[in-house]
C-alpha cells in the first residue's frame, strides 16, 4: 500500500462509491481535493454560486437515489450552499456537502472564514462532522454515504481541515455501500388487507423518496386489483401515472376541492413514502393531529417519522420500493364497493387538470403548459422553484415517469435552473425544461453560465408578471391595495441569455410560444424564453381583484 494525501484518499473514496460527477465552486481551502480530481474519472461541474452547486447535487440525489456530491469553500461558501442542504433535508434527498475548513491549529481564533459547521448545519442535516486525520477518511466517507441513504434519506455535511487534506496516510479504500433495506412485517401486510376488506372509502397517497419504477409498477397493479383511488403528494406527481384509471390527482397548494374532500372523508388512508406535511395537508387541516379521524397506515423509510405528527394504526418503517412489492399478495374478494367512486374521481381529475381558464392578456399560460405537456416526450424532465407561476404547471402537467418532476417540496425559490442543468447532464437524451417566475429565475439564474460553459442545452421559460406575485396575492388578501416590496423591474431575459452565449427570445402572445420553443430546441444551446404574463392573472385559479393597483 502506498501513502496518499488526504485529498487523494477522499477522491478515491468517491470513485469507490461510484460517484460519476460532483459540483463545486472552488476554494483555496480544498486545493488538494481539486488537485486529486484532476486525475480522477469524475465529471466536475464548476458552478457560479454555491447555492446553485448544492441544488445541482440535491437534484442528482433526487434523480438517482444516491447522494449528490458538492464541494464548497469554508464560511461564505458553506452558508451559500445551505440553500441546497435545507432542500435536501425537507425533501428527504441523499446528498453530501464537503466543506474546506481552516487549519486545525488556527481554530477558535475566528480565523479567516471560520465557522463551527456542527453548530451551523446541526439542525439542517442528518449528520455533520469533521475529519481530523486522513486515515479516517475511508471510514467516515463510507458512513456518510450510508447515513445519507439509509432510513429517511437526507444531507450530510463533512468539513475538511486544510492540513488534513495534504497530510499523508496509508489506508485501504472502503467498497461501495448500499443502504440496508428492511422488508415490511408480513403481519402488517395481512392487517392492511383486513383493513381494506372492511373499508368503505379508502385512498392511497404516494410521496417522499425511496421509489423506483418497479415500486410504481407494483403500486399500479395493486391499485388496479382493488380499484383503489391513488393520489400523489405535493411536487411528487411523478410517483404514479396520470392515465392510470385509479389516479385521482395531486395534493398541493390549492388542491382540487373534490380530492381534498376525498382525503378528509376517507375511512382508510394508505400514506406511502410521504410525511403529509404542511403543503399537501392544506396546512394540517386534512388529517387530525395527533389521532387521525381516518385509520392511518403509514409507510415511511424513517421509523422516527412514524407517529411524529399523526398516530398510525399500522406503522411500516420501510421505503416505498420495499413496501409496494409486498402488496402483490393482496387481492379483494369481489368488486370493491368504491370502484365506481374511483372511476368518477379519475374523471374529475382529468377534468380538473385538463381545463384551462381564460386569463387576462395575450399570453394564455395554461394553454402553453398543456401544449408543452402534449408535445414533449414523456421522459421530459420538468423543473421549477417556488411562486404562483408553478400553480399552472402543477395543475396541468400530467406525469407518467418517475424522475420527470424536479421541484422542491421545501418551497425554495431558485431551484429550477440548477436542477434542470443536472437533469440534462444526467440524462443527455431527455429534454430538460425549467418554468421559472421572474423572481424565482434570478435566485439562481447565474447558473445559466454553468450550462453554457459545460455545453448543457436546456430551456428556461421565464414567466414575467413584474412582481413577486405570490406575496402580492397574500398582500391583496390581508392588506388590500397596499403594495409593499413586491414589484419587480426586470432585465431583458432574452438579452441575458444571449449575453451568456445562449439562445433568447421574447414571447408576448400565446401563438408565438410554439415556434419560439422550436427555435430554442434547434439552437442546441441553453435557452431562455422570456414570456410576459398579464399581472392581473394572479394565480391559476384567481385574477387580481378589480381595481387593485398594478
Ligand atoms: C428562497 C425563497 N425566498 C423567498 C420565498 C418567499 N416567496 C415565495 S413565492 C415568492 C414570489 C415568487 O415570485 P416569482 O418567482 O416572480 O413568481 P410569481 O409568484 O410572481 O409567479 C416569494 C418571494 C421563497 N419561497 N423562497
Ligand atoms: Mg413573478
Coordinates of C-alpha atoms and ligand atoms in Angstrom, one line a residue:
X1 CA 0.0 0.0 0.0
X2 CA 1.3 3.4 -0.8
X3 CA 0.9 6.7 1.0
X4 CA -1.7 9.1 -0.4
X5 CA -2.7 12.6 0.6
X6 CA -6.0 13.3 2.3
X7 CA -7.2 14.8 -0.9
X8 CA -6.3 11.7 -3.0
X9 CA -7.8 9.4 -0.4
X10 CA -11.0 11.4 -0.4
X11 CA -11.4 11.4 -4.2
X12 CA -10.6 7.7 -4.3
X13 CA -13.4 7.0 -1.9
X14 CA -15.8 8.9 -4.2
X15 CA -14.7 6.7 -7.1
X16 CA -15.2 3.6 -4.9
X17 CA -18.7 4.8 -4.1
X18 CA -19.5 5.1 -7.8
X19 CA -19.7 8.9 -7.9
X20 CA -19.8 9.9 -11.5
X21 CA -20.0 13.7 -11.1
X22 CA -19.6 16.4 -8.5
X23 CA -20.5 20.0 -8.4
X24 CA -18.4 22.8 -6.9
X25 CA -17.3 26.3 -6.5
X26 CA -13.5 26.1 -6.0
X27 CA -11.8 27.5 -2.8
X28 CA -8.3 27.7 -1.6
X29 CA -9.4 25.7 1.5
X30 CA -9.5 22.5 -0.5
X31 CA -6.9 22.7 -3.2
X32 CA -5.6 19.2 -2.5
X33 CA -9.1 17.8 -3.4
X34 CA -9.2 19.9 -6.6
X35 CA -5.8 18.5 -7.5
X36 CA -6.9 14.9 -6.9
X37 CA -9.9 15.5 -9.1
X38 CA -7.5 16.4 -11.9
X39 CA -6.6 12.7 -12.3
X40 CA -10.0 11.1 -11.5
X41 CA -12.6 9.9 -13.9
X42 CA -15.2 12.2 -12.3
X43 CA -17.2 14.9 -14.2
X44 CA -16.6 18.2 -12.3
X45 CA -19.3 20.9 -12.8
X46 CA -17.8 24.3 -11.9
X47 CA -20.7 26.5 -10.8
X48 CA -21.1 30.2 -10.2
X49 CA -22.6 30.2 -6.7
X50 CA -22.6 27.5 -4.0
X51 CA -26.4 27.6 -3.7
X52 CA -26.6 26.5 -7.4
X53 CA -23.9 23.9 -6.9
X54 CA -25.6 22.5 -3.9
X55 CA -29.0 22.4 -5.6
X56 CA -27.5 20.5 -8.5
X57 CA -26.1 17.9 -6.1
X58 CA -29.6 17.7 -4.4
X59 CA -31.2 17.2 -7.8
X60 CA -28.7 14.4 -8.6
X61 CA -29.8 12.7 -5.3
X62 CA -33.5 13.1 -6.3
X63 CA -32.8 11.5 -9.8
X64 CA -30.6 8.6 -8.7
X65 CA -31.3 7.8 -5.1
X66 CA -27.6 8.0 -4.3
X67 CA -26.0 11.1 -2.7
X68 CA -25.2 14.0 -4.9
X69 CA -21.8 15.4 -4.0
X70 CA -20.9 19.0 -3.8
X71 CA -17.6 20.8 -2.8
X72 CA -17.5 24.3 -1.4
X73 CA -15.2 26.5 0.5
X74 CA -15.4 27.5 4.2
X75 CA -17.5 30.3 5.6
X76 CA -19.5 32.1 2.8
X77 CA -19.1 29.1 0.5
X78 CA -20.8 26.9 3.1
X79 CA -23.5 29.4 4.0
X80 CA -24.4 29.9 0.3
X81 CA -24.6 26.1 0.0
X82 CA -27.0 25.9 2.9
X83 CA -29.8 26.7 0.3
X84 CA -29.4 23.2 -1.2
X85 CA -28.8 21.5 2.1
X86 CA -32.0 22.7 3.5
X87 CA -33.9 21.5 0.5
X88 CA -32.2 18.0 0.8
X89 CA -33.4 17.9 4.4
X90 CA -37.0 18.8 3.8
X91 CA -37.2 16.8 0.6
X92 CA -35.5 13.7 2.1
X93 CA -32.8 13.6 -0.6
X94 CA -29.4 11.9 -0.1
X95 CA -26.6 14.5 -0.5
X96 CA -23.1 15.1 0.8
X97 CA -21.6 18.5 1.1
X98 CA -17.9 18.7 1.6
X99 CA -16.6 22.0 3.0
X100 CA -13.0 23.1 3.1
X101 CA -12.1 24.0 6.7
X102 CA -9.5 26.3 8.2
X103 CA -6.3 24.7 9.5
X104 CA -6.9 23.0 12.8
X105 CA -4.1 24.9 14.6
X106 CA -6.0 28.2 14.0
X107 CA -9.3 27.1 15.5
X108 CA -11.2 29.3 17.9
X109 CA -9.5 32.5 16.9
X110 CA -12.2 33.4 14.4
X111 CA -9.7 32.8 11.7
X112 CA -10.5 33.8 8.1
X113 CA -14.0 32.4 7.2
X114 CA -14.0 30.2 10.3
X115 CA -17.3 28.6 11.2
X116 CA -18.4 25.8 13.5
X117 CA -20.1 23.6 11.0
X118 CA -21.7 21.3 13.5
X119 CA -23.5 24.3 15.0
X120 CA -24.4 25.9 11.7
X121 CA -25.7 22.8 9.9
X122 CA -26.7 20.8 13.0
X123 CA -30.5 21.2 12.6
X124 CA -30.3 21.0 8.8
X125 CA -28.6 17.7 8.2
X126 CA -28.8 14.1 9.3
X127 CA -25.1 14.3 10.3
X128 CA -22.5 17.0 10.3
X129 CA -18.9 16.1 11.1
X130 CA -15.2 17.0 10.5
X131 CA -12.5 14.6 9.6
X132 CA -9.4 15.2 11.7
X133 CA -6.9 12.7 10.2
X134 CA -6.6 11.3 6.7
X135 CA -6.5 7.7 7.8
X136 CA -10.2 8.0 8.9
X137 CA -11.4 9.4 5.5
X138 CA -12.5 6.0 4.1
X139 CA -14.4 5.1 7.3
X140 CA -16.2 8.4 7.6
X141 CA -17.0 8.9 3.9
X142 CA -18.5 5.4 3.7
X143 CA -20.5 6.2 6.8
X144 CA -21.7 9.5 5.2
X145 CA -23.0 7.6 2.1
X146 CA -24.8 5.2 4.4
X147 CA -26.3 7.9 6.6
X148 CA -27.4 9.9 3.5
X149 CA -29.3 6.9 2.0
X150 CA -30.4 4.7 4.9
X151 CA -33.7 5.3 6.7
X152 CA -35.1 8.6 5.7
X153 CA -32.6 10.0 3.2
X154 CA -31.1 13.4 3.8
X155 CA -28.0 15.5 3.7
X156 CA -24.6 15.1 5.4
X157 CA -22.0 17.8 5.8
X158 CA -18.3 17.0 6.2
X159 CA -15.7 19.6 7.0
X160 CA -12.2 19.0 5.7
X161 CA -9.4 20.8 7.6
X162 CA -6.8 22.2 5.2
X163 CA -3.7 20.5 6.6
X164 CA -5.6 17.1 6.9
X165 CA -6.1 17.2 3.1
X166 CA -2.3 17.4 2.4
X167 CA -1.2 15.0 5.1
X168 CA -0.2 11.5 4.0
X169 CA -1.7 8.2 5.2
X170 CA -1.6 4.6 4.3
X171 CA -5.2 3.3 4.5
X172 CA -7.3 0.9 2.4
X173 CA -10.4 2.1 0.5
X174 CA -13.9 1.1 1.6
X175 CA -16.1 -0.6 -1.0
X176 CA -19.3 0.9 -2.3
X177 CA -22.1 0.9 0.3
X178 CA -25.7 0.1 -0.4
X179 CA -28.5 1.2 2.0
X180 CA -29.9 -1.6 4.2
X181 CA -33.4 -2.1 3.1
X182 CA -35.8 -3.7 5.6
X183 CA -38.9 -5.6 4.5
X184 CA -42.4 -5.0 5.8
X185 CA -43.5 -7.4 8.5
X186 CA -45.9 -10.0 7.0
X187 CA -48.4 -9.4 9.8
X188 CA -48.6 -5.7 9.0
X189 CA -49.4 -6.5 5.3
X190 CA -52.1 -9.0 6.4
X191 CA -53.5 -6.4 8.8
X192 CA -53.7 -3.9 5.9
X193 CA -55.6 -6.5 3.8
X194 CA -58.1 -6.9 6.6
X195 CA -58.5 -3.1 6.9
X196 CA -59.1 -2.8 3.1
X197 CA -61.7 -5.6 3.2
X198 CA -63.7 -3.7 5.8
X199 CA -63.1 -0.2 4.3
X200 CA -65.8 1.9 2.5
X201 CA -63.7 4.9 1.3
X202 CA -60.0 4.1 1.2
X203 CA -57.4 6.2 -0.6
X204 CA -53.7 5.9 -1.1
X205 CA -51.3 9.0 -1.0
X206 CA -47.9 8.5 -2.6
X207 CA -45.0 10.8 -1.8
X208 CA -41.5 11.1 -0.4
X209 CA -38.4 9.4 -1.7
X210 CA -37.3 5.8 -2.0
X211 CA -39.3 4.9 -5.1
X212 CA -38.2 3.1 -8.2
X213 CA -40.0 2.0 -11.4
X214 CA -40.7 -1.4 -10.0
X215 CA -42.3 0.1 -6.9
X216 CA -44.6 2.2 -9.1
X217 CA -45.5 -0.8 -11.3
X218 CA -46.4 -2.8 -8.1
X219 CA -48.5 0.0 -6.9
X220 CA -50.2 0.4 -10.2
X221 CA -51.1 -3.4 -10.2
X222 CA -52.3 -3.2 -6.6
X223 CA -54.5 -0.1 -7.3
X224 CA -55.9 -1.8 -10.3
X225 CA -56.8 -5.0 -8.5
X226 CA -58.5 -3.1 -5.7
X227 CA -59.8 -0.2 -7.8
X228 CA -58.1 1.9 -5.1
X229 CA -58.0 5.6 -5.7
X230 CA -54.4 6.9 -5.7
X231 CA -53.2 10.4 -5.4
X232 CA -49.8 11.9 -5.2
X233 CA -48.3 14.4 -2.7
X234 CA -47.1 18.0 -3.2
X235 CA -44.5 18.1 -6.0
X236 CA -44.3 14.2 -6.2
X237 CA -46.8 13.8 -9.1
X238 CA -44.2 11.6 -10.9
X239 CA -44.7 8.8 -8.3
X240 CA -47.7 7.5 -10.3
X241 CA -49.1 7.7 -13.9
X242 CA -51.7 10.2 -14.8
X243 CA -53.5 7.8 -17.2
X244 CA -54.0 5.0 -14.7
X245 CA -57.7 4.5 -14.2
X246 CA -57.2 4.9 -10.4
X247 CA -55.2 8.2 -10.5
X248 CA -57.2 11.0 -8.8
X249 CA -54.7 13.9 -8.8
X250 CA -52.1 15.5 -6.6
X251 CA -52.3 17.3 -3.2
X252 CA -50.5 20.6 -3.4
X253 CA -51.2 24.2 -2.8
X254 CA -54.8 24.8 -3.6
X255 CA -55.7 21.1 -4.4
X256 CA -58.9 20.1 -6.3
X257 CA -61.8 20.5 -3.8
X258 CA -63.1 17.1 -4.8
X259 CA -59.8 15.5 -4.0
X260 CA -59.4 17.3 -0.7
X261 CA -62.9 16.1 0.3
X262 CA -62.0 12.5 -0.6
X263 CA -58.9 12.6 1.7
X264 CA -60.8 14.2 4.6
X265 CA -63.8 11.8 4.3
X266 CA -61.7 8.7 3.7
X267 CA -62.0 5.9 6.3
X268 CA -58.6 4.3 5.5
X269 CA -55.6 6.3 4.4
X270 CA -52.6 4.5 3.0
X271 CA -49.8 7.0 3.1
X272 CA -46.7 5.7 1.3
X273 CA -43.4 7.5 1.5
X274 CA -44.6 10.9 2.4
X275 CA -45.0 12.9 5.6
X276 CA -48.2 14.8 4.8
X277 CA -46.5 18.0 5.9
X278 CA -48.0 21.5 5.8
X279 CA -48.4 21.8 2.0
X280 CA -50.0 18.5 1.0
X281 CA -52.2 18.6 4.1
X282 CA -53.6 22.1 3.3
X283 CA -51.9 23.5 6.5
X284 CA -52.6 20.3 8.5
X285 CA -56.4 20.5 8.0
X286 CA -56.9 17.1 6.3
X287 CA -55.8 14.7 9.0
X288 CA -56.5 15.3 12.7
X289 CA -53.4 15.6 14.9
X290 CA -52.3 13.6 16.8
X291 CA -55.0 11.0 16.2
X292 CA -56.4 11.0 12.7
X293 CA -60.1 10.6 12.0
X294 CA -59.1 8.1 9.3
X295 CA -57.5 4.8 10.0
X296 CA -53.9 5.6 9.0
X297 CA -51.5 3.1 7.5
X298 CA -48.2 5.0 7.3
X299 CA -45.3 3.6 5.3
X300 CA -42.1 5.7 5.7
X301 CA -38.4 4.8 5.5
X302 CA -37.6 6.7 8.7
X303 CA -39.1 4.9 11.8
X304 CA -38.7 8.2 13.7
X305 CA -41.3 9.8 11.3
X306 CA -44.0 7.3 12.1
X307 CA -46.2 8.8 14.8
X308 CA -44.3 12.1 14.9
X309 CA -47.3 14.0 13.7
X310 CA -50.1 11.5 13.0
X311 CA -50.6 8.4 15.1
X312 CA -50.8 5.5 12.7
X313 CA -52.9 2.4 13.2
X314 CA -50.3 0.4 11.2
X315 CA -46.8 1.8 11.0
X316 CA -44.4 0.3 8.5
X317 CA -40.8 1.6 8.6
X318 CA -39.6 0.8 5.1
X319 CA -39.1 2.7 1.9
X320 CA -41.8 2.5 -0.8
X321 CA -39.5 0.4 -3.0
X322 CA -39.5 -2.3 -0.3
X323 CA -43.2 -1.9 0.5
X324 CA -45.2 -2.0 -2.7
X325 CA -43.9 -5.3 -4.0
X326 CA -45.4 -6.9 -0.8
X327 CA -48.8 -5.8 -2.0
X328 CA -48.7 -8.4 -4.8
X329 CA -50.2 -11.0 -2.4
X330 CA -53.3 -8.9 -1.6
X331 CA -56.4 -9.4 -3.6
X332 CA -60.0 -8.3 -2.9
X333 CA -62.7 -11.0 -2.5
X334 CA -65.0 -9.3 -5.0
X335 CA -65.6 -6.0 -6.7
X336 CA -64.7 -3.3 -4.1
X337 CA -67.7 -1.1 -3.1
X338 CA -65.8 2.0 -4.0
X339 CA -64.9 1.1 -7.6
X340 CA -67.5 3.5 -9.2
X341 CA -66.3 6.3 -6.9
X342 CA -62.8 5.7 -8.1
X343 CA -63.8 6.0 -11.7
X344 CA -65.7 9.2 -11.0
X345 CA -62.7 10.6 -9.2
X346 CA -60.4 9.8 -12.1
X347 CA -62.8 11.5 -14.5
X348 CA -62.9 14.5 -12.1
X349 CA -59.1 14.6 -12.1
X350 CA -59.0 14.6 -15.9
X351 CA -61.4 17.5 -16.0
X352 CA -59.6 19.5 -13.3
X353 CA -56.1 19.1 -14.9
X354 CA -57.4 19.5 -18.5
X355 CA -59.5 22.6 -18.3
X356 CA -57.7 25.9 -18.6
X357 CA -59.4 29.2 -17.7
X358 CA -59.2 32.3 -19.9
X359 CA -56.6 34.6 -18.4
X360 CA -56.4 38.4 -18.9
X361 CA -53.9 39.5 -21.6
X362 CA -52.4 37.9 -24.7
X363 CA -50.4 35.1 -23.1
X364 CA -52.6 32.1 -22.2
X365 CA -50.1 30.4 -19.9
X366 CA -52.3 27.4 -19.1
X367 CA -52.6 26.6 -22.8
X368 CA -48.9 26.9 -23.1
X369 CA -48.3 24.4 -20.3
X370 CA -50.8 22.0 -21.9
X371 CA -49.1 22.4 -25.3
X372 CA -45.7 21.6 -23.9
X373 CA -47.0 18.6 -22.0
X374 CA -48.8 17.2 -25.0
X375 CA -45.9 17.8 -27.5
X376 CA -42.8 16.9 -25.4
X377 CA -41.8 13.2 -24.9
X378 CA -42.9 11.6 -21.7
X379 CA -39.4 11.5 -20.3
X380 CA -39.1 15.3 -20.4
X381 CA -37.8 16.5 -17.0
X382 CA -39.8 19.5 -15.7
X383 CA -38.1 21.6 -13.1
X384 CA -39.3 24.6 -11.1
X385 CA -38.7 26.6 -7.9
X386 CA -41.4 28.5 -6.0
X387 CA -44.0 31.0 -7.0
X388 CA -47.6 31.3 -8.2
X389 CA -46.4 30.5 -11.7
X390 CA -45.8 26.9 -10.6
X391 CA -49.6 26.6 -9.9
X392 CA -50.3 26.3 -13.7
X393 CA -47.7 23.5 -14.1
X394 CA -48.9 21.6 -11.1
X395 CA -52.5 21.8 -12.3
X396 CA -52.0 21.0 -16.0
X397 CA -48.8 18.9 -16.4
X398 CA -49.5 15.2 -16.5
X399 CA -46.6 12.9 -15.4
X400 CA -46.1 9.4 -16.4
X401 CA -42.5 8.6 -15.5
X402 CA -40.5 8.6 -12.2
X403 CA -37.8 11.3 -12.2
X404 CA -39.5 13.7 -14.5
X405 CA -40.6 16.2 -11.8
X406 CA -37.8 18.0 -10.0
X407 CA -39.3 20.5 -7.6
X408 CA -38.6 21.5 -4.0
X409 CA -41.3 20.4 -1.6
X410 CA -39.4 22.8 0.7
X411 CA -40.8 25.6 -1.5
X412 CA -37.5 27.1 -2.2
X413 CA -37.2 29.7 -5.0
X414 CA -34.2 29.3 -7.4
X415 CA -34.4 25.6 -7.6
X416 CA -35.4 25.0 -11.3
X417 CA -32.3 26.2 -13.2
X418 CA -29.7 24.2 -11.3
X419 CA -32.0 21.2 -11.1
X420 CA -32.6 21.2 -14.9
X421 CA -28.9 21.5 -15.6
X422 CA -28.2 18.4 -13.5
X423 CA -31.1 16.6 -15.1
X424 CA -29.8 17.2 -18.6
X425 CA -26.2 16.3 -17.6
X426 CA -27.5 13.1 -16.1
X427 CA -29.9 12.2 -18.9
X428 CA -28.5 13.8 -22.0
X429 CA -31.0 12.1 -24.2
X430 CA -34.0 13.7 -22.5
X431 CA -35.3 17.2 -22.8
X432 CA -34.9 19.3 -19.6
X433 CA -37.0 22.4 -19.1
X434 CA -37.5 24.9 -16.3
X435 CA -40.5 27.0 -15.7
X436 CA -39.5 29.9 -13.5
X437 CA -41.0 33.1 -12.2
X438 CA -39.3 36.4 -12.8
X439 CA -38.4 36.5 -9.1
X440 CA -37.6 32.8 -8.9
X441 CA -35.3 32.8 -12.0
X442 CA -32.8 35.3 -10.7
X443 CA -32.3 33.5 -7.5
X444 CA -30.0 31.1 -9.4
X445 CA -30.1 32.4 -12.9
X446 CA -26.3 32.8 -12.8
X447 CA -26.0 29.0 -13.3
X448 CA -27.1 29.7 -16.9
X449 CA -23.4 30.4 -17.3
X450 CA -22.6 27.0 -16.0
X451 CA -24.8 25.4 -18.6
X452 CA -23.2 27.4 -21.4
X453 CA -19.7 26.6 -20.1
X454 CA -20.4 22.8 -19.9
X455 CA -22.5 22.7 -23.0
X456 CA -25.7 21.6 -21.4
X457 CA -28.6 22.6 -23.5
X458 CA -31.9 23.2 -21.6
X459 CA -34.7 25.6 -21.9
X460 CA -35.9 28.1 -19.3
X461 CA -39.4 29.5 -19.6
X462 CA -39.5 32.7 -17.5
X463 CA -43.0 33.8 -16.6
X464 CA -42.6 37.6 -16.2
X465 CA -45.5 39.2 -14.3
X466 CA -43.4 42.1 -13.0
X467 CA -43.7 41.0 -9.4
X468 CA -43.2 38.6 -6.6
X469 CA -46.8 37.5 -7.4
X470 CA -47.3 35.0 -4.6
X471 CA -46.5 37.5 -1.9
X472 CA -48.6 40.1 -3.7
X473 CA -51.5 37.7 -3.7
X474 CA -51.2 37.3 0.1
X475 CA -51.0 41.1 0.4
X476 CA -54.2 41.6 -1.6
X477 CA -55.9 39.1 0.8
X478 CA -54.5 40.6 4.1
X479 CA -53.7 44.2 3.2
X480 CA -55.6 45.0 0.0
X481 CA -54.3 47.8 -2.2
X482 CA -51.1 48.3 -0.1
X483 CA -48.4 47.1 -2.4
X484 CA -45.3 46.8 -0.4
X485 CA -41.9 45.4 -1.7
X486 CA -43.5 43.1 -4.2
X487 CA -43.0 44.9 -7.5
X488 CA -40.1 43.9 -9.8
X489 CA -38.3 45.8 -12.6
X490 CA -36.9 43.1 -14.7
X491 CA -34.0 42.8 -17.1
X492 CA -34.4 41.7 -20.7
X493 CA -34.1 38.0 -20.1
X494 CA -33.7 37.1 -23.8
X495 CA -30.8 39.5 -24.0
X496 CA -29.4 38.0 -20.7
X497 CA -29.4 34.6 -22.4
X498 CA -27.6 35.9 -25.5
X499 CA -25.0 37.8 -23.4
X500 CA -24.2 34.5 -21.6
X501 CA -23.8 32.7 -25.0
X502 CA -27.2 31.1 -25.1
X503 CA -30.4 31.5 -27.2
X504 CA -33.0 34.0 -26.1
X505 CA -36.4 35.0 -27.3
X506 CA -39.3 37.2 -26.2
X507 CA -42.8 35.8 -26.2
X508 CA -45.8 38.1 -25.7
X509 CA -48.6 36.2 -27.3
X510 CA -49.7 32.6 -26.9
X511 CA -49.3 31.8 -30.6
X512 CA -45.7 33.0 -30.6
X513 CA -44.7 30.3 -28.0
X514 CA -44.6 27.1 -30.0
X515 CA -42.4 28.4 -32.8
X516 CA -40.1 30.1 -30.3
X517 CA -39.8 26.9 -28.3
X518 CA -39.0 25.0 -31.5
X519 CA -36.2 27.5 -32.4
X520 CA -34.8 27.2 -28.8
X521 CA -34.6 23.4 -29.2
X522 CA -33.0 23.8 -32.7
X523 CA -30.4 26.2 -31.4
X524 CA -28.8 23.4 -29.4
X525 CA -27.9 25.9 -26.7
X526 CA -29.1 26.7 -23.3
X527 CA -32.1 29.0 -24.0
X528 CA -34.5 31.4 -22.3
X529 CA -38.0 32.2 -23.5
X530 CA -39.0 35.4 -21.8
X531 CA -42.8 35.2 -21.6
X532 CA -44.9 38.1 -20.4
X533 CA -47.9 37.2 -18.2
X534 CA -50.5 39.8 -17.5
X535 CA -50.1 40.7 -13.8
X536 CA -53.9 40.5 -13.4
X537 CA -53.6 36.7 -13.9
X538 CA -52.6 36.5 -10.2
X539 CA -52.8 32.7 -9.8
X540 CA -54.0 29.6 -11.6
X541 CA -57.4 30.0 -10.0
X542 CA -57.9 33.7 -9.5
X543 CA -57.4 37.1 -11.0
X544 CA -56.2 40.2 -9.2
X545 CA -59.2 41.9 -7.5
X546 CA -61.0 44.6 -9.7
X547 CA -59.4 48.0 -9.2
X548 CA -56.3 46.7 -7.3
X549 CA -53.2 48.8 -8.2
X550 CA -51.0 47.2 -10.9
Ligands
LIG1 C1 -35.7 31.3 -1.3 C2 -37.0 31.9 -1.1 N1 -37.2 33.2 -0.8 C3 -38.4 33.7 -0.6 C4 -39.5 32.9 -0.7 C5 -40.9 33.5 -0.5 N2 -41.6 33.6 -1.7 C6 -42.5 32.6 -2.1 S1 -43.1 32.8 -3.6 C7 -42.3 34.3 -3.8 C8 -42.5 35.1 -5.0 C9 -42.2 34.4 -6.3 O1 -42.1 35.3 -7.3 P1 -42.0 34.9 -8.8 O2 -40.9 33.9 -9.0 O3 -41.9 36.1 -9.7 O4 -43.3 34.1 -9.1 P2 -44.9 34.6 -9.1 O5 -45.4 34.3 -7.7 O6 -44.8 36.0 -9.5 O7 -45.5 33.8 -10.1 C10 -41.6 34.6 -2.7 C11 -40.7 35.8 -2.5 C12 -39.3 31.6 -1.0 N3 -40.3 30.7 -1.1 N4 -38.1 31.1 -1.2
LIG2 MG1 -43.4 36.9 -10.8

